XYZ file of C-alpha atoms in Angstrom:
712
model
C -78.223 30.061 -22.033
C -77.852 32.520 -24.223
C -75.178 32.351 -26.998
C -74.400 35.423 -29.651
C -72.134 34.570 -32.641
C -69.967 37.750 -33.995
C -66.846 38.274 -36.598
C -65.111 40.657 -37.742
C -63.728 40.751 -41.522
C -62.875 43.118 -44.246
C -63.226 42.774 -47.973
C -61.618 44.326 -50.922
C -59.332 43.235 -53.751
C -56.654 45.250 -56.020
C -56.255 44.163 -59.386
C -52.816 43.705 -61.864
C -51.986 42.230 -64.943
C -49.428 39.225 -64.534
C -47.289 38.190 -67.223
C -47.937 34.773 -68.203
C -44.416 33.555 -67.515
C -44.820 34.598 -63.861
C -47.681 32.601 -63.228
C -47.362 29.497 -60.733
C -49.998 26.715 -61.308
C -51.145 25.423 -57.938
C -52.714 21.855 -58.604
C -55.218 20.160 -55.887
C -55.922 16.495 -56.266
C -56.988 13.360 -54.444
C -53.519 13.936 -52.863
C -55.032 17.065 -51.326
C -58.099 15.613 -49.795
C -59.958 16.323 -53.201
C -63.064 13.193 -53.564
C -62.172 12.675 -56.838
C -59.864 14.322 -59.632
C -62.707 14.407 -62.800
C -64.721 17.338 -62.121
C -67.375 19.122 -64.051
C -68.174 22.720 -63.736
C -66.994 25.064 -60.859
C -68.425 28.721 -59.961
C -68.066 31.072 -57.096
C -70.471 31.777 -54.300
C -70.930 35.030 -52.695
C -68.807 34.036 -49.533
C -66.047 33.340 -51.736
C -66.366 29.375 -51.704
C -65.628 27.655 -54.688
C -68.256 25.102 -55.690
C -67.625 22.029 -57.815
C -69.823 19.543 -59.766
C -68.249 16.476 -59.834
C -70.128 12.729 -60.902
C -70.133 11.993 -56.919
C -71.956 15.162 -56.342
C -71.363 18.789 -55.405
C -68.082 20.065 -53.366
C -67.619 23.180 -51.607
C -63.959 24.526 -51.228
C -62.519 27.242 -48.871
C -59.033 27.037 -49.680
C -58.322 24.763 -46.844
C -60.722 22.080 -46.886
C -63.125 20.200 -49.314
C -66.579 19.232 -47.917
C -68.766 17.274 -50.606
C -72.709 16.690 -50.752
C -73.725 13.203 -52.102
C -76.089 11.110 -52.726
C -75.637 9.726 -49.073
C -77.080 13.139 -48.200
C -79.546 13.607 -51.090
C -80.264 10.565 -52.860
C -81.404 12.255 -55.655
C -77.614 13.223 -56.389
C -77.207 9.406 -57.547
C -76.162 10.683 -60.846
C -73.742 13.459 -59.858
C -73.917 17.096 -60.704
C -72.485 18.447 -64.248
C -73.260 21.965 -64.794
C -73.379 24.581 -62.251
C -73.953 28.056 -61.439
C -74.876 30.511 -58.523
C -77.301 33.244 -59.178
C -77.672 36.900 -57.603
C -79.422 35.205 -54.821
C -76.786 33.025 -53.754
C -78.431 30.197 -54.844
C -76.487 27.297 -56.027
C -78.018 25.726 -59.093
C -76.872 22.372 -61.019
C -77.849 19.845 -63.468
C -77.431 16.296 -63.761
C -77.126 15.007 -67.390
C -77.550 11.231 -66.287
C -80.748 11.263 -64.164
C -81.833 14.672 -65.948
C -82.409 16.407 -62.823
C -82.163 20.201 -61.675
C -80.880 20.954 -58.434
C -81.195 24.416 -56.284
C -79.776 24.777 -52.841
C -79.363 27.351 -50.253
C -79.056 27.859 -46.787
C -78.372 23.984 -46.718
C -82.116 23.190 -48.427
C -81.824 21.060 -51.758
C -84.571 21.147 -53.813
C -84.616 19.102 -57.338
C -86.953 18.857 -60.438
C -87.109 16.208 -63.028
C -86.238 17.493 -66.103
C -86.542 14.756 -68.931
C -89.219 15.476 -70.529
C -87.661 19.335 -71.206
C -84.304 19.103 -72.294
C -81.736 16.653 -74.432
C -78.806 19.122 -73.606
C -75.870 17.394 -72.813
C -73.047 20.107 -72.305
C -74.450 23.481 -71.403
C -77.891 23.582 -69.361
C -77.275 26.541 -66.894
C -77.210 30.290 -67.678
C -77.858 33.548 -65.684
C -80.340 35.706 -67.385
C -80.314 39.666 -67.419
C -81.188 39.783 -63.827
C -79.117 37.177 -62.837
C -81.598 34.922 -62.508
C -80.994 31.037 -63.481
C -82.498 29.683 -66.635
C -82.330 26.153 -67.739
C -81.833 25.461 -71.631
C -84.154 22.703 -72.998
C -84.581 21.350 -76.358
C -85.425 24.950 -78.316
C -86.730 26.689 -75.698
C -85.837 28.067 -71.965
C -87.136 27.407 -68.643
C -86.886 28.979 -65.141
C -88.208 28.080 -61.771
C -91.348 30.353 -60.756
C -92.994 29.970 -57.272
C -91.661 26.095 -56.882
C -92.802 24.824 -60.378
C -90.373 24.978 -63.485
C -92.168 26.614 -66.459
C -91.073 28.104 -69.706
C -89.160 31.032 -69.770
C -90.420 33.379 -72.963
C -88.260 34.758 -75.359
C -89.320 36.605 -78.242
C -87.047 35.485 -81.335
C -85.895 32.202 -79.810
C -88.542 30.098 -81.303
C -87.342 27.266 -83.933
C -83.794 27.993 -82.936
C -81.525 24.565 -82.394
C -79.625 26.182 -79.513
C -76.199 24.880 -78.480
C -75.166 28.129 -76.278
C -76.102 31.440 -74.828
C -75.391 34.750 -73.730
C -77.710 37.378 -72.069
C -75.547 39.987 -72.656
C -74.489 43.579 -70.649
C -76.897 45.415 -73.249
C -80.055 43.250 -72.577
C -79.815 41.059 -75.915
C -79.637 37.557 -76.260
C -76.695 35.833 -78.230
C -77.425 32.000 -79.262
C -75.022 29.744 -80.730
C -76.425 27.660 -83.113
C -76.021 23.684 -82.583
C -75.044 23.518 -86.496
C -74.051 26.312 -87.959
C -73.352 30.200 -86.867
C -75.102 32.566 -84.210
C -77.744 35.046 -83.399
C -78.400 38.261 -81.874
C -81.757 38.829 -80.473
C -82.440 42.391 -79.634
C -85.955 43.060 -78.656
C -87.138 40.159 -80.490
C -85.488 40.960 -83.592
C -82.913 38.268 -84.551
C -80.163 39.242 -86.888
C -78.118 35.913 -87.996
C -74.270 36.224 -87.997
C -72.465 34.011 -90.220
C -68.746 33.190 -88.951
C -66.896 32.338 -92.120
C -67.269 35.939 -93.333
C -65.865 36.956 -90.541
C -62.915 34.720 -91.381
C -63.558 32.013 -89.024
C -62.449 28.401 -90.453
C -65.825 27.125 -88.789
C -69.300 28.104 -89.587
C -70.118 26.525 -85.571
C -69.630 28.533 -82.237
C -69.130 26.392 -79.578
C -68.743 29.388 -76.679
C -69.805 33.324 -75.874
C -68.617 35.185 -73.500
C -69.490 38.756 -71.995
C -66.423 41.043 -72.431
C -65.791 44.546 -71.000
C -68.980 47.008 -71.357
C -70.851 45.532 -74.236
C -68.856 43.482 -75.906
C -68.867 39.877 -76.625
C -66.315 37.118 -77.147
C -67.202 34.022 -79.284
C -65.036 30.813 -79.997
C -65.325 28.696 -83.051
C -65.495 24.637 -83.292
C -62.066 25.379 -85.367
C -61.172 27.923 -82.295
C -60.975 30.864 -84.233
C -61.776 33.742 -81.255
C -63.889 36.431 -82.426
C -64.367 39.499 -80.575
C -67.467 41.907 -81.304
C -67.415 45.805 -80.122
C -68.915 48.955 -81.557
C -70.826 47.191 -84.530
C -67.529 45.708 -85.699
C -65.535 42.175 -85.791
C -62.355 41.099 -85.205
C -60.449 37.659 -85.673
C -57.708 36.096 -83.868
C -56.196 33.011 -84.682
C -53.409 30.671 -83.105
C -51.924 27.516 -84.687
C -51.396 26.048 -81.273
C -54.762 26.901 -80.089
C -56.520 25.290 -82.969
C -54.541 22.294 -82.847
C -56.096 22.043 -78.852
C -58.950 20.377 -79.246
C -62.568 21.166 -78.015
C -62.940 24.466 -76.471
C -65.055 24.380 -73.635
C -64.528 27.490 -70.882
C -64.000 30.705 -71.500
C -63.520 33.627 -69.195
C -63.304 37.387 -69.606
C -61.640 39.900 -66.929
C -61.857 43.377 -66.192
C -58.141 43.703 -67.437
C -58.804 42.899 -71.005
C -57.535 39.140 -70.787
C -59.392 36.295 -72.160
C -58.990 32.801 -70.789
C -59.256 30.055 -72.974
C -59.583 26.527 -71.631
C -59.653 23.596 -74.253
C -59.310 19.737 -73.688
C -55.697 20.304 -74.217
C -54.449 23.081 -71.961
C -55.245 27.143 -70.859
C -54.293 29.957 -73.079
C -54.805 33.280 -72.693
C -55.479 36.290 -74.880
C -54.006 39.631 -74.169
C -53.094 42.705 -76.136
C -53.789 40.701 -79.493
C -51.881 37.763 -78.748
C -52.766 34.251 -78.019
C -50.148 32.260 -75.848
C -50.291 28.749 -74.035
C -49.953 27.948 -70.610
C -46.927 25.686 -69.751
C -48.160 22.347 -68.982
C -46.308 20.363 -65.916
C -43.759 17.805 -66.963
C -45.311 14.844 -64.931
C -48.872 15.439 -66.073
C -51.127 14.605 -68.874
C -52.406 17.964 -70.623
C -55.291 19.617 -68.636
C -58.630 18.590 -69.955
C -60.422 22.088 -68.713
C -64.142 22.167 -68.155
C -64.601 25.361 -66.480
C -63.110 28.569 -65.290
C -63.570 31.138 -62.434
C -61.727 34.186 -60.999
C -62.025 33.973 -57.395
C -62.481 36.924 -55.061
C -58.915 36.902 -54.280
C -58.021 37.592 -57.825
C -56.672 34.045 -58.629
C -57.726 32.239 -62.029
C -59.484 28.583 -60.943
C -60.316 26.164 -63.407
C -61.646 22.552 -63.255
C -60.175 19.872 -65.089
C -61.223 16.259 -66.122
C -58.209 14.781 -65.409
C -56.225 16.499 -63.059
C -58.135 18.443 -60.359
C -58.450 21.359 -59.565
C -55.783 24.561 -60.677
C -55.471 27.924 -59.636
C -53.067 30.243 -60.900
C -51.231 32.372 -58.674
C -48.358 35.201 -58.880
C -45.132 33.075 -58.305
C -42.182 34.341 -56.155
C -40.396 31.367 -57.189
C -38.716 29.347 -60.011
C -38.449 25.932 -59.704
C -35.946 23.825 -61.401
C -36.556 20.051 -62.047
C -35.879 18.023 -65.137
C -37.074 14.213 -65.064
C -33.576 12.960 -65.832
C -31.527 14.903 -63.729
C -33.491 15.099 -60.174
C -36.186 12.849 -60.902
C -35.258 10.026 -58.538
C -33.229 11.717 -56.057
C -32.057 14.566 -53.204
C -30.471 17.719 -53.740
C -27.718 18.121 -51.721
C -26.077 21.437 -52.217
C -25.936 24.345 -54.444
C -22.741 26.260 -55.754
C -22.712 29.420 -57.844
C -19.963 29.256 -60.659
C -17.814 32.481 -61.321
C -19.745 33.848 -64.167
C -22.486 34.212 -61.859
C -25.754 32.708 -63.735
C -24.744 29.349 -63.357
C -24.856 26.529 -60.420
C -23.427 23.488 -60.100
C -25.889 21.005 -58.251
C -24.951 18.096 -55.833
C -27.394 15.482 -55.567
C -27.558 11.661 -54.613
C -26.749 10.759 -58.411
C -24.028 12.933 -58.734
C -23.567 16.531 -60.134
C -25.624 18.557 -62.521
C -25.613 22.297 -63.785
C -28.203 24.562 -64.177
C -28.233 27.861 -66.091
C -30.231 30.389 -64.077
C -30.731 32.383 -67.226
C -32.136 29.595 -69.576
C -33.462 27.198 -67.298
C -31.219 24.646 -68.913
C -29.978 21.689 -67.064
C -27.051 19.554 -67.864
C -25.037 16.667 -66.066
C -21.650 17.086 -65.192
C -18.614 15.217 -64.276
C -19.503 11.838 -65.759
C -16.854 10.303 -63.168
C -19.403 11.193 -59.943
C -22.449 9.696 -61.297
C -24.424 7.685 -58.993
C -22.167 9.225 -55.939
C -24.176 11.019 -53.374
C -22.490 14.074 -53.497
C -23.390 16.305 -50.696
C -21.372 19.674 -50.537
C -19.429 21.255 -53.752
C -16.347 23.886 -53.218
C -14.726 25.952 -56.473
C -12.031 27.196 -55.308
C -10.907 28.289 -59.262
C -13.184 26.655 -62.583
C -10.143 24.095 -62.922
C -10.028 23.238 -59.001
C -13.463 22.099 -57.737
C -13.553 19.848 -54.607
C -16.745 17.318 -53.885
C -17.554 15.878 -50.602
C -19.501 12.524 -50.509
C -21.550 10.141 -48.234
C -19.412 7.082 -47.632
C -17.188 7.729 -50.847
C -15.108 10.784 -49.105
C -13.728 13.489 -50.546
C -13.071 14.323 -54.617
C -10.981 16.899 -55.977
C -11.316 18.203 -59.755
C -7.924 19.683 -60.602
C -6.591 20.679 -63.989
C -9.063 18.420 -65.784
C -8.549 15.257 -63.674
C -10.613 14.054 -60.770
C -8.825 12.832 -57.389
C -10.421 10.972 -54.739
C -9.511 10.851 -50.943
C -10.738 7.933 -48.616
C -9.542 6.675 -45.217
C -6.917 5.304 -46.698
C -5.299 8.510 -47.463
C -6.044 9.743 -43.767
C -9.652 10.685 -43.779
C -11.010 9.673 -40.467
C -14.355 8.653 -42.040
C -15.437 8.684 -45.811
C -18.749 10.654 -45.171
C -18.446 14.159 -45.021
C -21.377 16.632 -45.196
C -19.809 19.725 -45.944
C -16.524 21.546 -47.137
C -15.523 25.206 -46.453
C -12.333 26.964 -47.419
C -10.686 28.498 -44.965
C -9.066 32.028 -44.758
C -5.792 30.061 -44.888
C -6.393 28.136 -47.876
C -6.992 25.287 -45.661
C -10.433 23.261 -46.483
C -12.203 22.567 -43.575
C -14.627 19.393 -43.442
C -17.757 18.520 -41.535
C -17.704 14.418 -41.217
C -19.523 12.135 -39.435
C -16.209 11.597 -37.125
C -15.639 15.199 -36.206
C -13.915 18.683 -37.475
C -11.325 18.014 -40.082
C -8.787 20.426 -42.141
C -7.138 19.397 -45.397
C -4.043 21.227 -46.935
C -4.359 19.352 -50.143
C -1.758 16.656 -48.749
C -2.896 15.424 -45.416
C -5.801 15.760 -43.283
C -5.628 17.157 -39.892
C -8.490 16.518 -37.420
C -9.056 18.621 -34.513
C -6.816 17.651 -31.437
C -8.198 15.307 -28.689
C -8.263 17.679 -25.784
C -11.086 19.888 -27.810
C -13.346 17.205 -26.495
C -16.974 18.037 -28.378
C -19.508 16.595 -27.010
C -20.280 15.061 -30.452
C -18.393 13.566 -33.549
C -21.370 14.254 -35.641
C -20.306 17.796 -37.535
C -23.827 18.807 -39.163
C -22.899 22.340 -40.940
C -20.283 24.861 -41.388
C -20.577 28.491 -41.935
C -17.507 30.807 -42.256
C -17.738 34.322 -41.031
C -14.694 36.199 -41.480
C -12.045 34.446 -39.422
C -14.407 32.612 -37.433
C -15.560 29.144 -38.446
C -19.153 28.402 -37.222
C -20.082 25.061 -36.632
C -22.765 22.721 -35.552
C -23.271 19.026 -34.196
C -25.866 16.597 -33.953
C -28.074 17.381 -30.564
C -24.770 19.072 -29.327
C -25.882 22.973 -30.251
C -23.137 25.423 -31.822
C -19.861 26.346 -31.700
C -16.815 28.481 -33.264
C -13.330 27.683 -34.400
C -11.011 30.557 -34.101
C -7.180 31.334 -33.973
C -7.334 27.420 -33.340
C -9.376 27.715 -30.473
C -13.063 26.299 -29.767
C -15.616 28.709 -28.607
C -18.963 27.457 -27.153
C -21.669 29.522 -28.438
C -25.100 27.520 -27.107
C -23.651 26.203 -23.839
C -25.807 26.562 -20.869
C -28.829 27.741 -23.178
C -32.100 25.400 -24.161
C -30.477 24.757 -27.167
C -27.256 23.193 -25.762
C -28.292 19.453 -26.888
C -30.231 20.638 -29.839
C -29.408 20.095 -33.113
C -29.158 23.565 -34.959
C -29.122 22.146 -38.677
C -27.526 25.541 -41.001
C -26.433 29.137 -40.918
C -26.760 32.371 -42.962
C -25.739 35.814 -42.531
C -27.821 38.929 -43.284
C -26.611 42.138 -44.824
C -26.740 43.499 -41.227
C -24.258 40.676 -40.139
C -26.350 38.623 -38.107
C -26.198 34.908 -38.132
C -29.427 33.213 -38.662
C -30.255 29.432 -38.298
C -32.898 26.732 -37.350
C -33.712 24.118 -34.864
C -36.788 21.762 -33.998
C -39.063 24.366 -33.075
C -37.410 27.610 -33.362
C -35.317 29.835 -34.650
C -32.013 31.168 -33.404
C -29.861 34.541 -34.196
C -26.501 35.734 -33.226
C -25.251 39.016 -33.442
C -21.479 40.156 -32.103
C -21.406 36.415 -31.135
C -24.610 36.871 -28.450
C -27.063 34.002 -29.019
C -30.715 35.222 -28.994
C -33.532 32.215 -29.788
C -37.030 32.615 -30.535
C -39.722 29.804 -30.204
C -41.771 29.740 -32.538
C -45.916 30.284 -31.381
C -48.004 27.846 -31.019
C -50.150 28.798 -33.855
C -47.003 27.524 -36.053
C -46.426 24.195 -36.779
C -44.112 22.207 -34.632
C -41.341 21.254 -37.169
C -37.724 20.782 -38.125
C -36.295 24.307 -39.273
C -33.155 23.517 -41.402
C -32.613 27.129 -42.953
C -33.160 30.968 -42.054
C -32.913 33.306 -44.586
C -33.910 37.047 -44.088
C -35.125 39.164 -47.166
C -35.019 42.766 -48.038
C -38.883 42.856 -46.545
C -37.890 42.080 -42.962
C -39.373 38.843 -43.337
C -37.868 35.313 -42.920
C -37.846 32.257 -45.256
C -37.927 29.205 -43.227
C -37.157 25.756 -44.899
C -38.523 22.987 -43.325
C -39.176 19.244 -43.356
C -42.865 19.997 -44.324
C -42.226 22.575 -46.770
C -41.165 26.562 -47.201
C -42.586 29.286 -44.944
C -42.026 32.786 -44.294
C -42.511 34.719 -41.061
C -42.121 38.374 -40.137
C -39.194 39.345 -38.122
C -41.044 42.116 -36.011
C -43.580 39.047 -35.021
C -40.965 36.968 -33.312
C -40.456 36.868 -29.424
C -37.568 35.271 -27.411
C -39.845 35.397 -24.293
C -43.762 34.756 -25.410
C -44.976 31.857 -27.607
C -48.353 32.790 -27.825
C -48.405 35.954 -29.430
C -50.494 36.883 -32.034
C -48.360 35.493 -34.957
C -49.064 35.367 -38.877
C -47.174 33.324 -41.517
C -47.189 31.992 -45.036
C -46.556 28.642 -46.190
C -45.593 27.085 -49.432
C -46.496 23.101 -50.329
C -45.713 20.800 -53.156
C -49.594 22.260 -54.827
C -47.886 25.618 -54.592
C -45.417 24.666 -57.091
C -42.581 23.492 -54.729
C -40.808 20.108 -55.935
C -41.755 18.507 -52.950
C -42.633 18.869 -49.293
C -39.285 17.600 -48.557
C -36.370 19.505 -47.566
C -33.912 17.088 -45.915
C -32.062 18.456 -43.152
C -28.440 17.839 -44.427
C -29.033 19.543 -47.404
C -27.466 22.958 -47.947
C -29.038 26.051 -49.488
C -27.449 29.083 -51.124
C -28.122 32.403 -49.928
C -26.889 35.590 -51.774
C -27.994 39.163 -50.502
C -31.125 39.009 -52.922
C -31.903 35.398 -53.936
C -32.075 32.101 -52.140
C -31.760 28.836 -53.606
C -32.965 25.631 -51.768
C -32.472 21.907 -52.330
C -35.408 19.627 -52.308
C -36.323 15.974 -52.982
C -36.768 16.080 -56.801
C -35.532 19.681 -58.017
C -34.212 22.660 -56.849
C -35.836 26.139 -55.749
C -35.253 29.581 -56.982
C -36.699 32.052 -54.505
C -36.724 36.131 -55.630
C -38.896 37.742 -52.527
C -39.251 40.841 -54.824
C -41.619 39.112 -56.723
C -43.816 38.806 -53.306
C -46.606 41.331 -53.301
C -48.807 42.159 -50.142
C -51.958 40.710 -50.561
C -54.916 43.313 -49.812
C -57.820 40.655 -50.087
C -59.376 40.062 -46.750
C -61.553 36.921 -46.831
C -65.321 37.310 -45.598
C -65.408 35.232 -42.001
C -68.009 33.037 -41.534
C -69.888 30.753 -38.923
C -69.767 27.599 -40.917
C -71.779 25.255 -38.483
C -72.623 24.926 -34.999
C -72.927 21.483 -32.976
C -74.750 21.180 -29.863
C -74.982 17.817 -28.039
C -73.899 16.279 -31.479
C -77.003 18.252 -33.428
C -76.264 20.653 -36.108
C -78.140 23.885 -36.348
C -79.715 24.518 -39.680
C -78.172 27.119 -42.171
C -80.931 29.124 -41.937
C -80.658 29.175 -37.770
C -76.954 30.289 -38.549
C -77.891 33.389 -40.595
C -80.095 34.544 -37.856
C -78.783 37.647 -35.924
C -80.629 37.101 -32.960
C -79.552 35.350 -29.418
C -80.102 31.567 -29.277
C -81.353 30.054 -26.044
C -80.553 26.659 -25.091
C -82.124 24.575 -22.262
C -79.348 23.511 -19.678
C -77.655 20.244 -19.999
C -75.206 21.394 -22.668
C -72.427 18.706 -22.341
C -70.690 19.573 -25.722
C -70.511 22.833 -28.077
C -68.749 22.850 -31.075
C -68.314 26.096 -33.617
C -66.401 25.708 -36.603
C -65.795 28.983 -38.899
C -64.064 29.696 -41.974
C -62.858 32.412 -43.968
C -62.507 31.449 -47.969
C -59.074 32.378 -49.312
C -57.080 30.867 -51.972
C -54.010 32.843 -52.447
C -50.757 30.753 -52.605
C -49.035 30.966 -49.459
C -51.476 33.083 -47.364
C -52.345 31.351 -44.005
C -55.089 32.797 -41.759
C -54.113 32.450 -38.044
C -57.592 33.247 -36.039
C -58.513 34.730 -32.387
C -61.768 33.486 -30.847
C -63.094 33.599 -27.398
C -66.552 32.905 -25.740
C -67.247 35.675 -24.008
C -68.695 35.186 -20.431
C -66.043 31.855 -20.348
C -62.799 32.551 -21.399
C -60.428 35.119 -22.827
C -59.172 35.498 -26.799
C -57.256 32.497 -28.029
C -55.018 32.294 -30.955
C -55.517 28.837 -33.327
C -54.673 28.146 -36.832
C -57.571 25.573 -36.244
C -61.059 26.687 -37.856
C -62.976 25.439 -34.900
C -63.420 25.890 -31.061
C -64.913 23.347 -28.994
C -66.602 23.740 -25.337
C -67.522 21.128 -23.008
C -69.895 21.239 -19.864
C -70.831 25.149 -20.014
C -72.149 26.013 -17.200
C -75.602 27.963 -17.502
C -74.934 31.569 -18.479
C -74.845 34.271 -21.374
C -72.217 33.629 -23.725
C -71.361 35.330 -27.083
C -68.722 33.785 -29.238
C -66.176 36.449 -31.052
C -64.246 35.230 -34.095
C -61.639 37.340 -36.148
C -58.641 36.697 -38.085
C -55.058 38.068 -37.807
């Protein structure tokens, strides 16, 4: 049997400068599969993997899965790994400060050297020289590996220096930060001492050096004074917040002139002469940052000693949360006020008000505190109605709150939605049918209507037509006193359709478990989601200006392209974007009965724990295509070595191949981007589509096969 492995990919990236307030912080912790939240240094391999040093060993992340190399794989890793770097040969180097081991990993082979007699350095051990080779900082000198042996790396001008940090600069000069005071620039063996205090720094001790654009160099002092060297001249930048943020352990200069500064009390950014701090999460302590890198797809990734990994990404939504307002409850409904920039929010703990300009959240209507408010209908600022779960209907009229219950003629005290009708009445979706309220009395539908369900889930008014959905009974319309079935006789006749929205062309969109519906001119069209899309409950469907559909579900937020939908083929090529709690959502849970609010250019979504304001105009097309890799091949339970995987020639196997598993991946960290893969074993099967990253075959007959994989 012959097996060849083929991959198809393309890689390039575009660059842009993102305003600090437009960053979303994606946080990956043990809840997302990270082995531990206490992390040390990180780096990026040539394939695009994030490699992370931790006290449990080495961790590799491809944007989806974490894979660990621990002392169970190599006993020498029992002390974990602290410092980490990747050289120009794509070799990974790590240092264990506990056991004093230097590690080198390439093609699945791990080597180590004992360094106890060479170094007393605890923090910064590994550096890349001018040629991209790794060097180890010893007590007062450098070492490198030559022909498998760790030997001294001779550098004129270094002798006798007490070295804290080093930079092998682009102009082939060597910069050294002294452990106690000052720094040195060594050119052709000639050393020049630099006193930071003479440059205006509060401290004479330099803790970090970083290569800037071209031949410029950045330095930061123990008091967090930022120094910039360019064309023989120094500039000083100071910020009082940065100076009070404790030890700086990481700096990263990127090609647009930005410098990222990681401290033990958060992340800062220098740009255009200004230093600003990235806002911290309300639910975490300040990030204790250890290391910062730029991923191939343009994200800033950094490791923390307390909060796992974080990635800075361009946000497409704003999350509104407040510990006192939404911390303990589910948001039910969102209703705009007449001023156009504030919204009333109904939750299981009453009503709050959000000002979208300031982001301020305040409690409103104290009479409703503790009441599960399911919907809000504003007639005028002095006439507002509130539906509730098990507490009836509330009416705020001229400054006074009134309550209507079953004692006043309501068939049930549980009301899910309210909709003002063209004739001024209120339509109520209740636990016991569709009910109308004229301000004085309640009128249910006549008994001859004979609806298949009494549980009305949602309402949507389109002109003079009131659309309503029922639990496990599809969707109906009410017009001129008549009930019009819409889904009767269709595949969703006995399905729960959750909510409807209307797009700019007058089409109605809705969702159900496993699919999307569209109503145009009262004609129903049903789209079953492809098999590559998760089978989930779809609650809201909203069309944006770029021909995309945003989908709220019980597992997160998704975006699909309308052009990719097919009413007849659920196995066609399909790509989508997904966003979860780690991407900045208040939670992954959007409840089925919570009502979103859709405008032409913005979408408000209720979550458990907060409200999301979605602005699709912030969504930029991603022009980065990750490298596609065969990650592992398992034959009858035995893995091919990484060296064998890198061989391009076909591989021959003896008859009796009972089990073949091929794992592939494409490292990608951009929030919302989900890769769909197409693969086939040529000579055995046609193309398949999957969002999984493995292909499994059993009992293959003898023959010549080629495994091909790409992504769409």
